[in-house]
Coordinates of C-alpha atoms and ligand atoms in Angstrom, one line a residue:
X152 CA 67.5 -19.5 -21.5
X153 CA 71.1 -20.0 -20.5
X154 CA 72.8 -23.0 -21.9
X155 CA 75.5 -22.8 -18.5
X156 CA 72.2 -24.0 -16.7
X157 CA 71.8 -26.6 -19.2
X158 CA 72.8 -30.2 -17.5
X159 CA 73.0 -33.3 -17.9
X160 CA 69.7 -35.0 -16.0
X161 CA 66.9 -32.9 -13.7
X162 CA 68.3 -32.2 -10.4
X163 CA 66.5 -32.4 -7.4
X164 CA 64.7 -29.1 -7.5
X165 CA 63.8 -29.4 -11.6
X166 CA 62.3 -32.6 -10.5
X167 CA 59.7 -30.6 -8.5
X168 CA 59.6 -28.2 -10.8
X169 CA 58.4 -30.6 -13.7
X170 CA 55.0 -32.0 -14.7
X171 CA 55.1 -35.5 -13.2
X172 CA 53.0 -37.2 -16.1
X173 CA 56.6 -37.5 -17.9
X174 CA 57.4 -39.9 -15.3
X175 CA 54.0 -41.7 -15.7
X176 CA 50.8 -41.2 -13.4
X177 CA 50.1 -45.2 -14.2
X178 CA 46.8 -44.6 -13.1
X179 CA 43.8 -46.9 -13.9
X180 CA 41.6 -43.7 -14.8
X181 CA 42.0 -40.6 -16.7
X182 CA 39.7 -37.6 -17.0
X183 CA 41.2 -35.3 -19.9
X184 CA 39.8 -31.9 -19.7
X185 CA 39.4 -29.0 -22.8
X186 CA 39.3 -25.5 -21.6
X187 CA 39.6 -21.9 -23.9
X188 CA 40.8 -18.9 -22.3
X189 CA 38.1 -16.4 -23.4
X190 CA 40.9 -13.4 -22.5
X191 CA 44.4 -12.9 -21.2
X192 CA 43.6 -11.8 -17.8
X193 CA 41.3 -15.8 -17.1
X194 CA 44.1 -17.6 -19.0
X195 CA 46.2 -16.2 -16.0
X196 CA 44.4 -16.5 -13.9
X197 CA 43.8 -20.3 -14.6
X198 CA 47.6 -20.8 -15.2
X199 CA 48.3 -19.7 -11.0
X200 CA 45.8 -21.3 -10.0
X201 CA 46.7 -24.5 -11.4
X202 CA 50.4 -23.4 -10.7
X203 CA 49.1 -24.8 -6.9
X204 CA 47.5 -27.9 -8.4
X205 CA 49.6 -29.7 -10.5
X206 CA 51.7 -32.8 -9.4
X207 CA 55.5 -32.5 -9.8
X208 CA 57.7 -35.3 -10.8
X209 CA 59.5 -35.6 -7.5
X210 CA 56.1 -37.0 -6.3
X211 CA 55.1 -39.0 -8.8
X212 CA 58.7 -41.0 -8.6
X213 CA 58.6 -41.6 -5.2
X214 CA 54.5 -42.9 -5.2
X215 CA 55.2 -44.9 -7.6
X216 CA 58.5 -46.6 -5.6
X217 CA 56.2 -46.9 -2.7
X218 CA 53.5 -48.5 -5.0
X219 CA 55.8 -51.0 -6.8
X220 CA 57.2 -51.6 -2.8
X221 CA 53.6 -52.4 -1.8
X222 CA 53.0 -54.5 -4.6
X223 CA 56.2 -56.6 -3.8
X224 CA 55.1 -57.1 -0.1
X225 CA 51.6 -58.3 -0.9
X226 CA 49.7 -54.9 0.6
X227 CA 47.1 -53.4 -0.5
X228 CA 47.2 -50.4 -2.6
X229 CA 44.3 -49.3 -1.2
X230 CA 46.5 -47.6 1.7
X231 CA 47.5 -44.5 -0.2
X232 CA 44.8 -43.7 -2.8
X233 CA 45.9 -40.4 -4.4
X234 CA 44.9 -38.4 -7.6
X235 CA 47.4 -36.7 -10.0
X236 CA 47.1 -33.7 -12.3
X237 CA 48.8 -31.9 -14.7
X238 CA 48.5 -29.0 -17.2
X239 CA 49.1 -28.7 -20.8
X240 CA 48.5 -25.4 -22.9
X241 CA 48.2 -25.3 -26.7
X242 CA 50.0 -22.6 -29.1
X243 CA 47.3 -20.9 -29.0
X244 CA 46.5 -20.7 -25.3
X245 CA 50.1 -19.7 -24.6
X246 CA 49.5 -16.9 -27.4
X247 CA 46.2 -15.8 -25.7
X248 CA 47.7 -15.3 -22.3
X249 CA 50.7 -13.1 -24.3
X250 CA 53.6 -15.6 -23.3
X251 CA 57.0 -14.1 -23.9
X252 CA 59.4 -15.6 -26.7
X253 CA 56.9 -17.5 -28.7
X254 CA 58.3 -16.8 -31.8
X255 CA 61.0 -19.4 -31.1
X256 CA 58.7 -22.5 -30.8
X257 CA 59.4 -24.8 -33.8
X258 CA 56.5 -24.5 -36.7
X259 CA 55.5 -28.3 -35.9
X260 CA 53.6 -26.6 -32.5
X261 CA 52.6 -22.9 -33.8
X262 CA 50.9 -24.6 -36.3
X263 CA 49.1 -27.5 -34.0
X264 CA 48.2 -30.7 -35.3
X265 CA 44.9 -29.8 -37.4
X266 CA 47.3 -28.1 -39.8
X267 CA 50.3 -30.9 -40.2
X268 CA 47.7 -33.3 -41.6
X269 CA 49.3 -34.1 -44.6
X270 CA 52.5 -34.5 -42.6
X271 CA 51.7 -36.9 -40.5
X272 CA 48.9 -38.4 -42.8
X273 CA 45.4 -37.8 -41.4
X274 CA 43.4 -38.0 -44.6
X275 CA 39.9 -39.6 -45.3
X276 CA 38.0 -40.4 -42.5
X277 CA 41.3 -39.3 -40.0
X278 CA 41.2 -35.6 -41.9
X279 CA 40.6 -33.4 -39.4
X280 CA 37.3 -32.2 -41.0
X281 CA 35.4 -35.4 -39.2
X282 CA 37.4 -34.5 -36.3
X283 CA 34.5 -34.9 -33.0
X284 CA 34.4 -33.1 -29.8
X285 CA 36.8 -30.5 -28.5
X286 CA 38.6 -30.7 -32.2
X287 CA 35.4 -31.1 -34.7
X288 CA 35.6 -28.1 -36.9
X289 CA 33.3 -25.2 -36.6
X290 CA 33.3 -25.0 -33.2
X291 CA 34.4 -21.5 -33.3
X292 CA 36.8 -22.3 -30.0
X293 CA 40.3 -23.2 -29.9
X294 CA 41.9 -25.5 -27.1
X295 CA 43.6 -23.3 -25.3
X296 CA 44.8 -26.2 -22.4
X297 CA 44.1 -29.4 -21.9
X298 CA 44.2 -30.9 -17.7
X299 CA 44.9 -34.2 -17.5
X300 CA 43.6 -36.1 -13.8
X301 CA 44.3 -39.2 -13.0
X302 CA 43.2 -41.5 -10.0
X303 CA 43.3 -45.6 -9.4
X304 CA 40.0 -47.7 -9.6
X305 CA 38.4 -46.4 -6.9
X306 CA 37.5 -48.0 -3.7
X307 CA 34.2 -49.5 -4.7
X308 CA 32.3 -48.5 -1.0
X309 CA 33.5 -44.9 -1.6
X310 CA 30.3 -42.5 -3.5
X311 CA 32.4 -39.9 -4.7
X312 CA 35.7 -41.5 -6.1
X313 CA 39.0 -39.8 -5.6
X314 CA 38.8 -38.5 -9.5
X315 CA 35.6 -36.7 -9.0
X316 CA 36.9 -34.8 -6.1
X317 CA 39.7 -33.8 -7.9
X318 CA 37.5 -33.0 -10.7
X319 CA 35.4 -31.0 -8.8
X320 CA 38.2 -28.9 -7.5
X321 CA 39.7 -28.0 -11.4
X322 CA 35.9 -27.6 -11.8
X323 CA 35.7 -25.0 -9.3
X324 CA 39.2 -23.6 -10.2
X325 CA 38.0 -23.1 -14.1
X326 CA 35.1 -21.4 -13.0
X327 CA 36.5 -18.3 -10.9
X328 CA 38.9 -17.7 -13.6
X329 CA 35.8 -17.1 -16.2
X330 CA 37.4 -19.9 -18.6
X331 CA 35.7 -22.3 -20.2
X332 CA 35.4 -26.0 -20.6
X333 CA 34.3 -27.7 -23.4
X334 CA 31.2 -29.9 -22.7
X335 CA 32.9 -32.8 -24.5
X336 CA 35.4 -34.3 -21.7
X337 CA 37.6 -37.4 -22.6
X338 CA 37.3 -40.4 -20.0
X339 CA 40.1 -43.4 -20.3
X340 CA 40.4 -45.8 -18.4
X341 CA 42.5 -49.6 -18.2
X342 CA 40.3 -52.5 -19.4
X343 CA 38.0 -54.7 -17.4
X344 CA 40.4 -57.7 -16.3
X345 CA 41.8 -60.3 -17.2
X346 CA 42.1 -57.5 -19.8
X347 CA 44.2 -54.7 -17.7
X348 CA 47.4 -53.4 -19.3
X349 CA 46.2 -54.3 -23.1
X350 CA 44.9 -52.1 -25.6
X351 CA 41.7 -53.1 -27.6
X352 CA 43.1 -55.5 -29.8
X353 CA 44.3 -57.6 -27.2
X354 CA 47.8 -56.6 -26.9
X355 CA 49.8 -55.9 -23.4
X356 CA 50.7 -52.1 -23.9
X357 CA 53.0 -50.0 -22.1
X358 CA 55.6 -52.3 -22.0
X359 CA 58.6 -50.5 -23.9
X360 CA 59.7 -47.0 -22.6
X361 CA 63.2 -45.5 -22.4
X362 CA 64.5 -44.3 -19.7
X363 CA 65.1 -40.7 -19.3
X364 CA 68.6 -40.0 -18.0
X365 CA 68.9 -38.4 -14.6
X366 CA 65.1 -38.9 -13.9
X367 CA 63.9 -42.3 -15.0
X368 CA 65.5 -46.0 -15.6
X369 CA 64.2 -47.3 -18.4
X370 CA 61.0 -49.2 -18.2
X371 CA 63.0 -53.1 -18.9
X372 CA 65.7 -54.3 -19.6
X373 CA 66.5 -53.7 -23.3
X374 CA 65.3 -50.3 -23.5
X375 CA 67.8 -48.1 -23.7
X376 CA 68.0 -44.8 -21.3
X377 CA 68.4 -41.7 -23.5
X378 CA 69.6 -38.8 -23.1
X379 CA 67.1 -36.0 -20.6
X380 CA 67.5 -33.6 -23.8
X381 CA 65.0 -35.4 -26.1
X382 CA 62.4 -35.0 -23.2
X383 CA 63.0 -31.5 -21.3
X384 CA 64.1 -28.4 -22.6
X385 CA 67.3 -27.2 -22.0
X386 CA 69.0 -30.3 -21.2
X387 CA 71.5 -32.0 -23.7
X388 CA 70.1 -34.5 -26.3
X389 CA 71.8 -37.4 -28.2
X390 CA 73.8 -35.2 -30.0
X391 CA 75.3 -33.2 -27.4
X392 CA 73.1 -30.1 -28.3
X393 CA 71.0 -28.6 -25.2
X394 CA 67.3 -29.1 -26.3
X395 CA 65.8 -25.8 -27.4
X396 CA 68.9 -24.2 -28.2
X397 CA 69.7 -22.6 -32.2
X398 CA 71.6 -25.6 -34.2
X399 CA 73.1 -24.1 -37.6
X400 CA 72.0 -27.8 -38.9
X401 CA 70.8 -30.9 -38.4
X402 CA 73.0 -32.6 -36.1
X403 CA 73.7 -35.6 -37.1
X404 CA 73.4 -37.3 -40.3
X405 CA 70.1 -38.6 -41.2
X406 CA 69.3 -41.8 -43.0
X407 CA 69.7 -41.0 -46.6
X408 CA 66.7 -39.4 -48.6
X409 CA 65.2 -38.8 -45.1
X410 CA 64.5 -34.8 -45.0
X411 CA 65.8 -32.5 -41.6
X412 CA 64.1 -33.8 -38.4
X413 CA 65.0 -30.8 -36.5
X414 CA 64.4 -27.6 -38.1
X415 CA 67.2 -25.7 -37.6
X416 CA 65.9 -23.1 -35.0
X417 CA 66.9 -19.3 -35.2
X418 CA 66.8 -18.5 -31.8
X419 CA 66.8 -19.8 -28.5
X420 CA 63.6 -20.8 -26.9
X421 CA 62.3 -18.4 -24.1
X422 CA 64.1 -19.0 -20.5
X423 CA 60.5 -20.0 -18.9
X424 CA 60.5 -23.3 -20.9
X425 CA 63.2 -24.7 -19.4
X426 CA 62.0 -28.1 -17.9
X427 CA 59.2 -28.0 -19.8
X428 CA 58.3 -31.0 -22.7
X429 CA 56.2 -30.6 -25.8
X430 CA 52.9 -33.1 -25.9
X431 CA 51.1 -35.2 -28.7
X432 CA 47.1 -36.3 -27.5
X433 CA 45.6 -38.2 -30.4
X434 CA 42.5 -39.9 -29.8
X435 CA 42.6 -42.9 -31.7
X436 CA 39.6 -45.2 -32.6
X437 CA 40.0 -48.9 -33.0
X438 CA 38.1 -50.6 -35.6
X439 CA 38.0 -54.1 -33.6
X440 CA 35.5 -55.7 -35.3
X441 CA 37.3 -54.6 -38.5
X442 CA 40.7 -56.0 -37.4
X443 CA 39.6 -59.6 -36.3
X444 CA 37.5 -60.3 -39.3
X445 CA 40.0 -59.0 -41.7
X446 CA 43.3 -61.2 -39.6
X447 CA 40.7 -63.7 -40.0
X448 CA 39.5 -63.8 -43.6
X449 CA 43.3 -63.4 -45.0
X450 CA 45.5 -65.8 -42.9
X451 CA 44.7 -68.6 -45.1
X452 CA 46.8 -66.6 -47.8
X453 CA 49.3 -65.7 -45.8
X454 CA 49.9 -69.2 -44.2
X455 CA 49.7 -68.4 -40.6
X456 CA 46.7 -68.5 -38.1
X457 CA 44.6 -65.6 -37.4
X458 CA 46.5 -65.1 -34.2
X459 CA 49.7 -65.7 -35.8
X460 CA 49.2 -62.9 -38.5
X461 CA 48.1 -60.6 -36.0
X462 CA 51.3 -61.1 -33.8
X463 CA 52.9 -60.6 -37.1
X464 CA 51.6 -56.9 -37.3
X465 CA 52.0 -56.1 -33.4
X466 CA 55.7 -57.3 -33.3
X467 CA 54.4 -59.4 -30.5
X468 CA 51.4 -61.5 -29.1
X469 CA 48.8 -60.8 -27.0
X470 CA 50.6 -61.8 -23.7
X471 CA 53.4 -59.0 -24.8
X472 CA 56.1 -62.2 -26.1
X473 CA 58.2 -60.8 -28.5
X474 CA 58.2 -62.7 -31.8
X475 CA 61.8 -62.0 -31.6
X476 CA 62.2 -64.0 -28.7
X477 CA 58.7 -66.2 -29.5
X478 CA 58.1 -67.4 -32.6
X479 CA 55.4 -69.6 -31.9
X480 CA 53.9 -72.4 -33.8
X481 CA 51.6 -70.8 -35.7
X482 CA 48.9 -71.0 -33.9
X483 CA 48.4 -69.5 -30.3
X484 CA 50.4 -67.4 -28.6
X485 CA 52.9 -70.2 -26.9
X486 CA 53.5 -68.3 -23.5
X487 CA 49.9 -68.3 -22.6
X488 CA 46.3 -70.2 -23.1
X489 CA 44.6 -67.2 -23.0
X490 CA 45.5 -63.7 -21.9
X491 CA 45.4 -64.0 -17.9
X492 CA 46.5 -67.2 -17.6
X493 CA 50.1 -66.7 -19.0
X494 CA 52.2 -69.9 -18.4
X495 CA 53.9 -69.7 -15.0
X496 CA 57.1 -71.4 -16.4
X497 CA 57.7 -69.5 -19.3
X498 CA 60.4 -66.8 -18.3
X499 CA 59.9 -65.0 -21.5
X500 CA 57.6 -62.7 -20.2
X501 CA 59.8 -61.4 -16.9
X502 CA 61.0 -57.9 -16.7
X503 CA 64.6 -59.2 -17.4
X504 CA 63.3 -60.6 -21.3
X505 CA 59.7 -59.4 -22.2
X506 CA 62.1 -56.1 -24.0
X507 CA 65.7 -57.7 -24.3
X508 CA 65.9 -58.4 -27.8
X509 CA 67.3 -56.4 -31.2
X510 CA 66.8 -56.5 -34.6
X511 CA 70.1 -56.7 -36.6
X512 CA 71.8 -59.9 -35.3
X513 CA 69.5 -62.5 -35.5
X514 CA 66.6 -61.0 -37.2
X515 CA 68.2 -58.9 -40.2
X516 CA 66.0 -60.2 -42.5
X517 CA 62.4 -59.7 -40.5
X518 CA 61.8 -63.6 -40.6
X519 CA 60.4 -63.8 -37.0
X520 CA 58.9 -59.9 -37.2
X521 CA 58.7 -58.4 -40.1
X522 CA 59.9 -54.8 -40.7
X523 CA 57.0 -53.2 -40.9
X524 CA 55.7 -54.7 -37.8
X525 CA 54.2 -52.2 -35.5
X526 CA 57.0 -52.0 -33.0
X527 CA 59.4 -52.6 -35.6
X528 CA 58.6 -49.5 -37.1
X529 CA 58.0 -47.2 -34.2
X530 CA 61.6 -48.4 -32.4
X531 CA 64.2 -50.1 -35.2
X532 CA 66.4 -50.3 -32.3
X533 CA 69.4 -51.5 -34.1
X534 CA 68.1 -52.7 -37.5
X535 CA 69.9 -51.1 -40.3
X536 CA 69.3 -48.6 -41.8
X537 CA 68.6 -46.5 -39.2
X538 CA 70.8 -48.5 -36.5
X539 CA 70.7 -47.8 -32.8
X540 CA 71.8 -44.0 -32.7
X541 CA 69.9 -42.9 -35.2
X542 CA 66.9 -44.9 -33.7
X543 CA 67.8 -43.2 -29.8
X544 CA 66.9 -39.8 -31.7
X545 CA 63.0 -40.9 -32.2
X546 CA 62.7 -41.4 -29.2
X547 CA 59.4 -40.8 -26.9
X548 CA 57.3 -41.8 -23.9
X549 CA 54.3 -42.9 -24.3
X550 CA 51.5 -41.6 -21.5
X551 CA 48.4 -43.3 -23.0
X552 CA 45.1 -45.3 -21.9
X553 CA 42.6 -47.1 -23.8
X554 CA 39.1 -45.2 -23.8
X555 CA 35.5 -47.1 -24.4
X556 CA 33.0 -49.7 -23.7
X557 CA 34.4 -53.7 -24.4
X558 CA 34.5 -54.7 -27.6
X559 CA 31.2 -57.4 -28.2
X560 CA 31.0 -60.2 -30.1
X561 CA 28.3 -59.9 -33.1
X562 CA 28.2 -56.1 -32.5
X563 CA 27.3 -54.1 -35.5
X564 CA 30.6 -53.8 -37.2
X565 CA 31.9 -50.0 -37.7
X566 CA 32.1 -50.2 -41.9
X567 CA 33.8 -47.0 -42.8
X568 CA 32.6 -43.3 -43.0
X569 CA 31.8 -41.2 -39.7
X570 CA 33.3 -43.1 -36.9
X571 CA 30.5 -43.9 -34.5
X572 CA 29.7 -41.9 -31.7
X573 CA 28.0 -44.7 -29.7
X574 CA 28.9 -47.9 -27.6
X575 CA 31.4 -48.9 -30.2
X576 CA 33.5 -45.8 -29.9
X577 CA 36.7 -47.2 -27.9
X578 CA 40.6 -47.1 -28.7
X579 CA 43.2 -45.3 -27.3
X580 CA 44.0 -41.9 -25.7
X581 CA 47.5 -41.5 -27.1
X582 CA 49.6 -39.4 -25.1
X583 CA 53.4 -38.6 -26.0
X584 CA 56.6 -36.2 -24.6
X585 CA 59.5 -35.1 -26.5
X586 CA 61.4 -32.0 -26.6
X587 CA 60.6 -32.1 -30.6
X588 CA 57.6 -33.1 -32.5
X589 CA 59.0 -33.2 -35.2
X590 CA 61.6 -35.3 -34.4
X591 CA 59.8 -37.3 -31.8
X592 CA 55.9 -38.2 -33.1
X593 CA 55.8 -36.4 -36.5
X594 CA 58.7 -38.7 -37.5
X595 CA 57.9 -41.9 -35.9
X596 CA 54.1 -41.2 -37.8
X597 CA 55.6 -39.8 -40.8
X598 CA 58.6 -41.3 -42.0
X599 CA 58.5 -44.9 -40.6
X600 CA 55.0 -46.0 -39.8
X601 CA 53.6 -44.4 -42.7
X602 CA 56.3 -44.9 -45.7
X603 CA 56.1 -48.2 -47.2
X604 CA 59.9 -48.5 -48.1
X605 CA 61.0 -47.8 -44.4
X606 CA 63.5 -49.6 -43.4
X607 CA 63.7 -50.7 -47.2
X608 CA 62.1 -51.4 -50.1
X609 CA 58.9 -53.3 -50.0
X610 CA 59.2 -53.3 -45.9
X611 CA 55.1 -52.1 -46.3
X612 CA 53.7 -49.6 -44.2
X613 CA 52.7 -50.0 -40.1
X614 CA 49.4 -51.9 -40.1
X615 CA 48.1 -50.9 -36.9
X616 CA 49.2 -46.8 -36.9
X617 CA 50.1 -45.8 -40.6
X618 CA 47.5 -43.3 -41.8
X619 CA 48.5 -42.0 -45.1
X620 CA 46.3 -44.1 -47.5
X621 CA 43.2 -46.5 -46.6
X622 CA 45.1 -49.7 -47.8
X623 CA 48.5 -49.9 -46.8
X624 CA 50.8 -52.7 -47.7
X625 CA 52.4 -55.3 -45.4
X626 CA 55.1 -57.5 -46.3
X627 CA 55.5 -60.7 -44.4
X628 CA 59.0 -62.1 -45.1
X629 CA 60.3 -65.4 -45.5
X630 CA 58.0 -65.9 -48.7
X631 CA 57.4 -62.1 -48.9
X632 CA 53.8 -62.2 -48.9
X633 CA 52.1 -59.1 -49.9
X634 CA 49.1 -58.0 -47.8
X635 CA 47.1 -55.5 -49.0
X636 CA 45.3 -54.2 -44.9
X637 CA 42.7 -51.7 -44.1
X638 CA 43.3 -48.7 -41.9
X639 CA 41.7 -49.9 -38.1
X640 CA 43.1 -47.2 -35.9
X641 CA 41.2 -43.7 -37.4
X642 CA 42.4 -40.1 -35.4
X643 CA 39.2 -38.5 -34.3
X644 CA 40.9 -35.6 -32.6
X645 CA 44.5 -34.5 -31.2
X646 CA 46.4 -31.1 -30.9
X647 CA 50.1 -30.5 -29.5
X648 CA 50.5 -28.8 -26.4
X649 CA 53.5 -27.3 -24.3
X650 CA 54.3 -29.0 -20.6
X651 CA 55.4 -26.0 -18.8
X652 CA 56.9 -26.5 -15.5
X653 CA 55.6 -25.6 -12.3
X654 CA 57.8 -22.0 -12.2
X655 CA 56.6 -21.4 -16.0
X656 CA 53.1 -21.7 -15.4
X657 CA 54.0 -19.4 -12.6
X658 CA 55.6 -17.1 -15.3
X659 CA 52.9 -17.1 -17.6
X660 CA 50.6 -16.3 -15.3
X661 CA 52.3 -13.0 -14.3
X662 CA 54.0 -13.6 -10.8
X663 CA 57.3 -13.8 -11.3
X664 CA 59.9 -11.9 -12.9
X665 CA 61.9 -13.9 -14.9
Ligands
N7H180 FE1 52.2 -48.3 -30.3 N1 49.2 -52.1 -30.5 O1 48.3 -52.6 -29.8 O2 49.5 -52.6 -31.5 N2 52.2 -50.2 -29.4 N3 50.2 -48.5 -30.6 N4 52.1 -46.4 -31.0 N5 54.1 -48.1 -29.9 C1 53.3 -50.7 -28.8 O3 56.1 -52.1 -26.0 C2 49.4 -49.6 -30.5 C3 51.0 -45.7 -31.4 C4 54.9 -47.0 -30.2 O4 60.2 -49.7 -28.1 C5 52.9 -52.1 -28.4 O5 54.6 -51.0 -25.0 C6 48.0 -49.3 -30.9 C7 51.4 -44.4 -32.0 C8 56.3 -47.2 -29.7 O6 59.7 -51.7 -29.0 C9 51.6 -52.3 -28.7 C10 48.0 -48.0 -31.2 C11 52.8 -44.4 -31.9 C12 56.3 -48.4 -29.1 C13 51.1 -51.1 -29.4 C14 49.3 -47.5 -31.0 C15 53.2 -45.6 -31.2 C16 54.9 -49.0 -29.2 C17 53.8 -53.1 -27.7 C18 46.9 -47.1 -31.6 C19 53.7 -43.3 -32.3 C20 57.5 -49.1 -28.4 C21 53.9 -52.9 -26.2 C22 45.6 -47.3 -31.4 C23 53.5 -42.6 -33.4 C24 58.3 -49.9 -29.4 C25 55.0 -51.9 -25.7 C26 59.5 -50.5 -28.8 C27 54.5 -50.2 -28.7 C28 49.9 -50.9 -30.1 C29 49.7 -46.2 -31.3 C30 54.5 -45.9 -30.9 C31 50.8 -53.6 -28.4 C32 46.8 -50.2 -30.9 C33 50.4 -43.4 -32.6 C34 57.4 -46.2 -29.8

């Protein structure tokens, strides 16, 4: 790598150069997937081959400009109907083809997620022993590379939708390398309306994203745009450093008692990753049944409706409001009757305020959303400590889509052990980039959702993501009432991957030079 290439943002050229699922594919359906390379020669194989089928940035900017354009005018999107792919290859798979420079990687990614359980907290039924498919145990198979295709609802008349084609293609791609898919492939896809856009517990999702500097604008207004170094490698971060460069130290100070979030790395990552990011897939089960009867059974104790306790653990309600901005009565969520039929007249929900709030000014204390609220916790944006720069280094975007059936009323409820493999298997397909783990996910996971005195003492631990024990506690400020919750989202599976770019997969795969 050379840090004189190192800039500022992507210029035109990276931008067709890199994966274009950083930007966001924003596609109604996803098809994830699992492949092993059985030896070097099919993992390169595979690698050039998909070299020709992966979808760049560049392309995935400008569909999406012409989507948001046709959405504007009234058209139908029905007039371009495309498909997207991309590539991602584990540790291990980039060990298996014999990838130059690997030594380098940070230890978060050599050692893949299985093995930073107790980092990031998957214990009991989230330890990676009761992991299922691709990631159960035993399987005697490693994930070598996971492809990631992506196509729209498709036209209803059409027989073969636009993601089975594409599928078909990888399909026929994977088998004239002689590599090898695992039987167990991961659909996601939005929910049914009036339910599009939020996850299984009801909430609008995807609604916070920073913008990547040079590449993206941030998602709203109120999220900030952050430097292209805490997405790509070899581009300068927050601090100034170029991503995937040695630093003697950690480079700024952390909060204190909080240990390194960048390891300091010996030596420079290998030249080919340049442009490349570094991927969390976690596949997340939601325990529905087990969240509404437990919001309903305690709000009595806590004094606030069902719906009000739930918003309290969210950060907002269903219709995406931000308590910060909404702090509602109590009872429903105050910007809409139901979801789908958000109140026309209530402005709180445009682009230009459904982000635009902060923490410190008027909500120091967590009265209207309390600390350990889920989006508290995974953004403090400028609540102290932490405080906005420190908060602009934990940064990520977030790629997921919910997977499974709808949730039905009276269905037999999931009550702990083996999570079921049936009809009642849903949640979400969490998807992350960063240029560090372990300062991106592993931190977010580790040291804010999952310690109880983040941001302080007493804050209580995330109640939607936190893993580390079964029953973490939530504190609910102005009275300071102490929940004791249940753990509702359970990881059945997940491994960190490497994004190469377009010219690295090229690389790997042995037809360059560089
Ligand atoms: Fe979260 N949820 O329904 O409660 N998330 N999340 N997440 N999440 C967000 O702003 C949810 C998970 C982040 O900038 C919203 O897009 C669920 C993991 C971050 O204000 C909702 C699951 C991690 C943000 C949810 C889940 C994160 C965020 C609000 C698992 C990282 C932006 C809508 C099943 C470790 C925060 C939005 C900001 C927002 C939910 C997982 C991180 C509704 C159900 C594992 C950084």
């Amino acid at each position: 790598m050379t840090s004189g290439s190192a800039t500022h943002g992507p210029t035109h050229d990276d931008e067709a150069d890199i994966q274009g699922n950083l930007v966001g594919f924003n596609k109604d359906n996803l098809r994830l997937l699992f492949v092993t390379f059985p030896n070097a020669d099919a993992g390169k194989q595979f690698l050039a081959g998909m070299a020709k089928q992966v979808n760049h940035a560049a392309e995935i900017k400008s569909y999406n400009e012409r989507f948001k354009e046709r959405a504007k005018a009234g058209r139908s999107q029905l007039d371009e109907q495309v498909s997207w792919v991309n590539l991602v290859v584990s540790f291990a798979g980039l060990t298996q083809v014999g990838a130059d420079g690997l030594d380098a990687f940070p230890d978060s990614f050599k050692q893949g997620m299985r093995a930073r359980a107790q980092t990031i907290g998957d214990v009991d039924q989230s330890d990676p022993v009761n992991w299922t498919g691709p990631f159960a145990p035993g399987s005697g198979f490693a994930v070598h590379a996971m492809v990631i295709i992506a196509a729209d609802t498709p036209d209803p008349q059409d027989p073969v939708t636009l993601l089975d084609e594409r599928t078909t293609e990888i399909r026929n791609l994977i088998e004239s390398c002689g590599v090898t898919e695992f039987t167990a492939t991961q659909e996601g896809h939005t929910r049914p309306a009036p339910f599009t856009g939020h996850e299984h517990f009801g909430f609008k999702d995807g609604i916070s994203q920073p913008g990547i500097r040079g590449l993206t604008t941030s998602s709203k207004p109120g999220s900030d745009t952050i430097a292209a170094g805490e997405f790509l490698i070899d581009y300068e971060d927050q601090d100034g450093h170029v991503s995937g460069q040695p630093i003697d130290a950690p480079p700024s100070p952390d909060q204190p008692g909080y240990p390194p979030t960048t390891s300091p790395t010996p030596q420079p990552l290998p030249a080919w990753s340049r442009n490349g990011s570094l991927v969390v897939y976690r596949k997340l089960f939601q325990n529905v049944g087990g969240f509404r009867q437990f919001t309903e059974a305690h709000a009595a104790e806590t004094g606030l409706s069902s719906a009000q306790l739930r918003a309290k653990m969210v950060g907002r309600w269903p219709s995406g409001a931000p308590l910060e901005n909404v702090p509602g009565d109590g009872h429903i969520d105050p910007t809409a009757q139901d979801i789908g039929e958000v109140d026309p007249n209530s402005p709180v929900l445009e682009d230009e305020h459904i982000n635009n709030f902060s923490y410190q000014q008027h909500d120091a204390d967590g009265h209207l959303m309390p600390k350990a609220a889920h989006i508290r916790k995974a953004n403090p944006r400028d609540g102290q400590p932490a405080g906005r720069d420190e908060s602009n280094r934990h940064r990520i975007t977030r790629r997921g889509i919910t997977y499974g059936p709808e949730f039905v009323e009276g269905e037999a409820p999931y009550g702990g052990g083996p999570v079921p493999e049936d009809d009642r298997d849903r949640g979400l397909l969490f998807i992350c980039y960063q240029s560090s783990i372990e300062r991106g996910f592993e931190f977010i996971q580790g040291q804010w959702a999952n310690k109880p005195d983040f941001p302080d003492a007493d804050a209580g631990q995330d109640p939607i993501i936190s893993q580390n024990v079964a029953n973490p506690p939530f504190t609910i400020p102005p009275n300071n009432v102490h929940l004791t919750t249940e753990r509702w989202v359970i990881t059945t599976g997940g491994e960190y991957f490497f994004s190469p770019a377009i010219s690295a997969l090229q690389h790997l795969a042995g037809e360059d030079t560089q």
